Amino acid sequence: MENVITNMKEDVRKTRHNIVTVYLTKFGVLAMIAFLALIGMLVSPNFMSANNLLNVLNAVSYLGIVATGISFVIYAGQYGDLSAPMTMAISGVICVEFMRYGLIYGVIAAVATGAMIGLINGFLIGKLRTNAIIWTLAMNFILEGLVRWSYKGTQIYPDMANAKTYTTGFFLPLMMKLDPNILEIDLKTRAAAFNGLASTYIFGLPLVLFVMIIVMITGFIIMSKSTFGNQLKIVGSSYNVAKMSGVNCTKIVILAFMMSSICASIAGVFLTSLNQVGAFYIGQGYDFIAVTAIILGGMSLSGGRGSMLGVFGGVFTIGLISNILTLIGVGTFTQKMITGAIFVVVVAVNASSLRKLGRDYA
Amino acid sequence: MRKFNDIFKFKKCERSVLFNNLNSNRIYVFAVLIIVIMTMTKPEFLGSGNIVPMIKTSLLPIMVGIGFTYVMIAGNFDLSVGAVINVGAAVVMGEFNRFFAIFGGDAGGTKAIVFAWIIAFAIAILAGIIIGLINGLLVAKGKVHSFIVTIGMLTALSGFVYTYCKGNTISADNSLFVNVLEKSLINIPYLKVLTIRFVICAIVLIFFEILLLRTKWGRSLLIVGSNKEAAWHSGIDTDKKIILSFVISASTATLAGMLFAISMNAAVPNYGERGINPLMLVLASTIIGGTVMTGGSGSVVKTAVAVLSIQAIFNGLIMNGLGFDVQVLAAGILLALVVIYESYSIYKQVLNKGVRVAAELKEKRKKLKQATTT
């Protein structure tokens, strides 16, 4: 028996993290931001001006809100929430519909819609263990169909309402039925309030930026300081261990998806207000950019690793890349191509560095 | 012990043979059902004026479905097919125009046209193979999840197509081949479908079906999908199989895009972005066609039948006076229903896992008891 033990090969696998990798995963985003800032200064003297940086932050604040939500899903070990674009679109549309009673009702209706979508997603993925990507993709298609079918290919403008407007839409025909005098509502001022949402400035800073910061700080507290965050981390790192240790995995996954959908609907309301039109194409592509930002920020796709600070860094990096490419004079579509390529490379490097540690693969 | 058995009456969990057969061939049942319903609501559904265009429009998703099914059987997903279609379409048109001009344009005669098409085809297919190789290498060797790789690829490629087309529609400078490709070979009402595009599609479909189900290579791909580790232990080069499945997917999608663009004589950079996404159609029909989401079983022909039946639903919706927007909704709901059904059956299987063992134990104990009493 002893012979067998002495003949066994020594375990040569690494047990400790490589110190360089540790610092790279922790501060990799900061290094990237510094590097990009350096390039930016070389490219244009205007880059470091407060105005330009503020523009960058303003441009990514919609993305930041969405990314905060999706980061919960990725943290929980699901691969992402592809229903985010249509969640944004549908909550924008619902907000425009309910805005005629007052802005606050619109926002509440939009957030409630988001929560409902998140509940459905979470139930199917947490309870029935459906593949997250396939289900959220299917959900995205259903929502797109719903919006297009109920609007019959038209769009909804906040400040425009006549008898014909009330024939299409989710709740507009019902509103008309319940209250025939709805056409006499003073829509102009309320539409102006809604459209002004995206261009409201507080202390010279846009309101969206404040919303993003509040959402991110809340997300940070929930993710790293609360019981829910700790349970989320266990579920993300090892589902079975979490189940065995008595965590209600279904509930956690449902809450993560609801978080994601609610954040997406908040961003959707602001984006609809920015575009001043509610339509099914609002928010297209946000799911992918959000996942890119989250991965750039050092969150592992296999779940349970990463932080909200990293997500902010990733979002800011995306903004900087787009800003620098615009300053150089690269077109939107080439930017898209470059972002996609960066994403694939970053994910590949991330996965290979994790594998070298023998941890897991994403 | 007896009391315990009385309290917990274990139900029978084995499914009947008939149910299993029906479930694995459910797509044929589905197709027949749809045809019957559509014919009952609109008798002209089966007319040649309706069937022929319907089959022609489903040639593109059928082609794309071949590669998509292969990738899904190997246990991965290829979400980049939607963009690869556009790449194939744009590259073949753009390269044809370039080489046609180099060969002297219309002055070059038929020779210039033929050579330009051959070179353009080769370049487009090569582009498809390279895309598939990148996807496959990242998934198999880089161990990155296939969703992530292909979603990144989707974005990069759609950016590439827009830059390549400069946002415009590309048409071929010479439409000789276009006419040849779309001309029906036999001029009988129902056989008008038989164009060269249809024949190419059918040959590719049958080739890949035989490759999958009747050859050693295909059977080992099925094993890779159902259990990767077991496949590796039995001496199959799993990485190579996965890479090749991605190459097949990207190249069939390229081929589909090429043929579609040539038949329409137009390559648009945003095909499928505002209408019904080909990805949605192909994903729904692959899952409806009985390919298991986690890999390991499936058939190319069943996917093709599923594409045809979904197209029949769309067609019937239009004939019954419902608009294009309803189609998008119907496709989404169909996909969702099938995904829910599949995952619910897996969920029930997992729930019943222990129960089945208990039922077997009960049977054994009964037999033992009988043996001891007699």
Coordinates of N, CA and C in Angstrom, one line a residue, chain A residues 30 42 50 62 70 88 93 132 134 160 168 199 228 238 278 283 310 328 354:
Chain A
L30 N -8.3 49.3 -15.3 CA -7.7 50.7 -15.0 C -6.5 50.9 -16.0
L42 N -2.7 61.6 -27.5 CA -1.9 61.7 -28.7 C -2.7 62.0 -29.9
A50 N -12.7 68.6 -20.2 CA -13.8 68.1 -19.4 C -15.0 67.9 -20.2
Y62 N -26.5 55.1 -20.7 CA -27.6 54.2 -21.0 C -27.0 52.7 -20.9
I70 N -27.4 43.4 -16.4 CA -26.9 42.1 -17.0 C -25.8 41.5 -16.2
M88 N -36.0 46.9 -23.3 CA -35.9 48.4 -23.4 C -37.0 49.0 -24.3
V93 N -42.2 51.9 -24.9 CA -43.5 52.0 -25.5 C -44.6 52.1 -24.4
A132 N -30.2 29.6 -20.7 CA -30.5 31.0 -20.6 C -30.5 31.7 -21.9
I134 N -30.8 30.6 -25.0 CA -31.9 30.3 -26.0 C -33.2 30.9 -25.5
M160 N -48.0 63.1 -30.1 CA -49.0 63.1 -31.2 C -50.1 62.1 -30.8
T168 N -54.4 51.4 -32.1 CA -53.3 50.4 -32.0 C -52.7 50.5 -30.7
S199 N -32.9 65.1 -21.6 CA -32.1 66.3 -21.7 C -32.2 67.2 -20.5
F228 N -28.1 38.6 -0.2 CA -28.5 38.2 -1.6 C -27.2 38.1 -2.5
S238 N -20.8 27.8 -8.0 CA -21.1 26.4 -8.1 C -22.6 26.1 -7.8
G278 N -41.4 55.8 -29.6 CA -41.4 54.5 -29.1 C -41.5 53.5 -30.3
G283 N -33.0 50.4 -28.8 CA -32.2 49.5 -27.9 C -31.5 48.3 -28.6
G310 N -15.5 47.0 -11.7 CA -15.0 46.5 -13.0 C -16.0 46.8 -14.1
I328 N -10.5 59.8 -34.5 CA -9.6 59.4 -35.6 C -10.4 59.6 -36.9
L354 N -7.7 31.8 -17.3 CA -8.4 31.1 -16.2 C -8.1 29.6 -16.3

